[in-house]
Amino acid sequence: MASSTGFSPTVCVVGFHHARGPEIESWFGVEEGTDPAVDNDWNFLPFMALSDGAHTATEDFSYFTLRQLKTPGHPATSRFGISCTRQLDARELLNRPDDVTRSTVQKSLVVIAESPHCFGHLREKLSMVTRAWFAQKDFTDVEILKEFQESLASSLQDADDEQYLGLSLREFIHEFKHQTLVLFKCCLLQPKMLFFGSRCERLCMMQFSLISLIPGLIRRLEDSADPEMENYERNMTRPTSLKTSERSSLLAYMGLPLQIFGRGSLFGPYTPLQQLDMLADYGTKSYIVGSTNSLLLQQKDRYSDILINLDESTITTTSSSLRSALALSAADRRWIDFLTQTITQTWDPEHPSRPKTHGYLGSEEFIRLQFEEYLLALLAAVKYHKYLYAVPHHLRDLSAFPDIDGDPSVDFNETWVEAWKTTGSFRIWDKFTENHLFDIVEPRHPTAGGLSIEDINRRLTQQIQELKLDERLVQSRDVLNKHLATSHKKVSTAFNNLWADIETLREAQRARHADARAKDLPSAANPLSPLGQAGGLTSPSSPRSDVGLLPSPSRFSYDAEGRSPATPGRGFDTAALRARAPDLSHAQAAVGAVGVKAGAYISSWGAWAAERRRGWGKPSANKGEIEGGGRKEGEWIGEGENVGGGVGGANNGAEKDVGEENGGASNGRGAVGVGAGVKAQTAEARRSERNREDKDKVPPMVSSPRKAVGRKKSSREIIGGDGIGRLDA
C-alpha cells in the first residue's frame, strides 16, 4: 500500500563482505529488476546501515536520512532509514556460502520509510523479525522478510498516533538537566551540532528527542536529507484563519513548526565518515548529526560549533558568540529548574519513561506541553519586541497589556533573540506569520521575573541533590569509621609492643646492675681492701684521680634492719635488690663523709707547704732534714718553684700556720706528711741558704695550680703519713 506521494516502505538486507566491505544483498517491496540504491545514488546506504562499532553489540540500531531524487511526478525529498544489526557464528550456519571466510557473519535488516514519526513502533517489530531470521541459521530463506515488508504499509498507517513512541524526554532531561533548554534554544539558532556516542541507537534517539520538542517538526523533515532542498518554504502559505479551540490550528497560526532544516541545513542522526565531505562543504551552513567514530572528536573545531558527548554527558561550545547567546536568563533557569525538579521527584529507575506516580505530572505529554507553552510565549515576545521597535511610542496601543513593563523578550536573553533574528528559521517564520501574534498568546515568559532568593535556594538544593552529598557522606563516614578502627587497633598494638620492649630492656638493665652490685659488695665488705683501710681512698699505686674516689650509692645501701645487702660468706640476693629501691639517705651521708676526708687531705698539703717555706729561712740542724716534711736523697727542686702552690689553693691562697708539733693535723685527723723527712746532701743545704736570701722574692699563693718551671721530676712522690700523697694533683 503506497502513501499519497506514491512511496511504500521498502526492505533491504545489508551484509558485510570480507573483501568488499558493507554491501546491499537484496531488496524487498520494489519492482523486479530495479535497485533504489542505484536509482537514487544511495552509495552510502550500506555504511549507514552497518554503523562503526556495531560488531561489539549483540544487537544495535541505526537511524539515517536518504535523499530521493526528483521523479516526473514528485520533487526531490527525504527518506528515512532504520536498521537492525545482528551477528551469528559462521559455524552455526546450515548453508554456509563459499564466500563466508570469517568466524562471524554480520548482517543488517533495513527499512526505508517516508517519515520517522513511526520509528518507535517500527523498531520493536523490526527487532523481532531480525531475531527470527537469524534464528533460522539459513540466510537463504527470506520468506519471513517478504511477509514483513508486505505488512509494513498497514502497520505504519495504524501507528500514526504513536508518533513519539520510543523517544523518552524524561531520560533526556534527567541526564542533561538545565542543559536541555540550552540544547533546545541552540538548535533554533541552527549551528553545527555534533553528537558523539559509542552506542548508535542512543546517539540517534537523543537527536530525535531534541527535535521532537518543536511541535510538528518530526513530520515535516522533507528537506533534512540534503542542504540543497527547500521544498518546505516553497510550499508554505500564511494561515488566514484561526480556531482557538483546535490546538493544531493555533500552532499553525503561530508559525509552527519552526523549520530548522531548510536550504543549507542537514539532519543525519547517524553520519558515517564517508559523508564528512558534505559536512565540510561550503553550502552546508548548519546541521544536527551524530557519529560513533572518535576521529571526529579530534577535529571538533572543524566540524562543530557545539559538541555533545553522550559517553561523558558533557557539552562543549567551541564558538564564543554561540556561548554568550546560549546563556540562560534568570527566568529561563527558573523555568527549566522547575521542570527538572518535577522529573527528579517522579523518577523511577526501573521505568524511566514514566513517572513513578503514574500521573500526568512529569509524564512525556506534560513535558511536551511545557516546551510548547515556552515556545509560544517566546514567539509572542519576539513579535512584541519587533512591534516596540517598529512603531513609534505615541502610536503604540498597549492597553491590552497593562501588566507588561518594557520588553518581555529580555527574559529570553536579548543576545539569543538577536542571534535568532539572523537565522533562516526566523526568516521563514517571520515571513509567514502575522505581526500581532502577541494578541493571541500573551507575550510573557512562563516564569517571568528577575533573580530572587527562592531561585538561589532552589538552585543550591538541586546542586546538592545532583552531587548526592548525603549518599557520599554516608559512604565516607563508613569508610572513615572503618579506617579509624583499624588505625586505633594498629596504634594500640604498636604502643603495647613498644611498652613490652621497654619493660624487657628495663628488666635486662636491672639484671645487669644487680650483677654489678653483686660483684662490688663483697669487695666493699672486705676489711683488707683499700676502701676498708683508708676509708674509701685509693692506694698510692692507683691511677684514678680523687674524683673517682666517690663511692657508688649501691655501696651504702642497707636493708630495713640496717644490714648490708651482701656480706662475706652469704649468697647475694639479686631478686631482693631488684625489688628494693636504693636508700638515698645513706648515700648522702657517705658523700658528706668523703667530702670531709677530702678537705682534711687538702688542708694537710697546705700546712706542709707553709712549713716548707718557713724552713727555708732557718738553718737546718741535720743535713737535709726539714721539720714537717722532707725529701729523699737525690731529689732536686729548681729555683723559683712554688712548693705547695698547687695544693695551697685549697686554703684560698692564704698561708696557714700549722703547728710543728702536729704537722698540720686538721679536724682530729692525723697529720699528713709528718715524720716523712729524709736526709739531704750538702748541695741541699747550700740551696737552702740561697732560698733564705730570696725569701721575699717568692710569689704569693694563688688559687689555681701552676706548672713548675725548671723542675726535674723525681722518680718518687712524697708520701704522707697515711700512705697517700701527690704533688701534682
mmCIF file of N, CA and C in Angstrom, residues 20 126 195 262 295 451 578 624:
data_model
loop_
_atom_site.group_PDB
_atom_site.id
_atom_site.type_symbol
_atom_site.label_atom_id
_atom_site.label_comp_id
_atom_site.label_asym_id
_atom_site.label_seq_id
_atom_site.Cartn_x
_atom_site.Cartn_y
_atom_site.Cartn_z
ATOM 1 N N ARG A 20 34.904 -6.869 0.135
ATOM 2 C CA ARG A 20 34.283 -5.661 -0.423
ATOM 3 C C ARG A 20 33.685 -4.746 0.646
ATOM 4 N N LEU A 126 10.770 -4.566 13.878
ATOM 5 C CA LEU A 126 11.992 -4.882 13.143
ATOM 6 C C LEU A 126 12.919 -5.762 13.967
ATOM 7 N N PHE A 195 26.736 15.346 17.713
ATOM 8 C CA PHE A 195 26.530 14.408 18.812
ATOM 9 C C PHE A 195 27.506 13.248 18.652
ATOM 10 N N GLY A 262 16.231 23.704 6.445
ATOM 11 C CA GLY A 262 15.892 24.220 5.127
ATOM 12 C C GLY A 262 17.123 24.212 4.237
ATOM 13 N N LEU A 295 37.269 9.740 15.697
ATOM 14 C CA LEU A 295 38.122 10.621 14.894
ATOM 15 C C LEU A 295 37.543 12.032 14.810
ATOM 16 N N LEU A 451 15.998 37.558 39.280
ATOM 17 C CA LEU A 451 16.527 36.560 40.208
ATOM 18 C C LEU A 451 16.082 36.872 41.630
ATOM 19 N N ARG A 578 66.527 -6.202 93.121
ATOM 20 C CA ARG A 578 65.677 -5.659 92.048
ATOM 21 C C ARG A 578 64.410 -5.041 92.614
ATOM 22 N N GLY A 624 119.876 18.145 105.396
ATOM 23 C CA GLY A 624 118.735 17.836 104.517
ATOM 24 C C GLY A 624 117.457 17.538 105.236
#
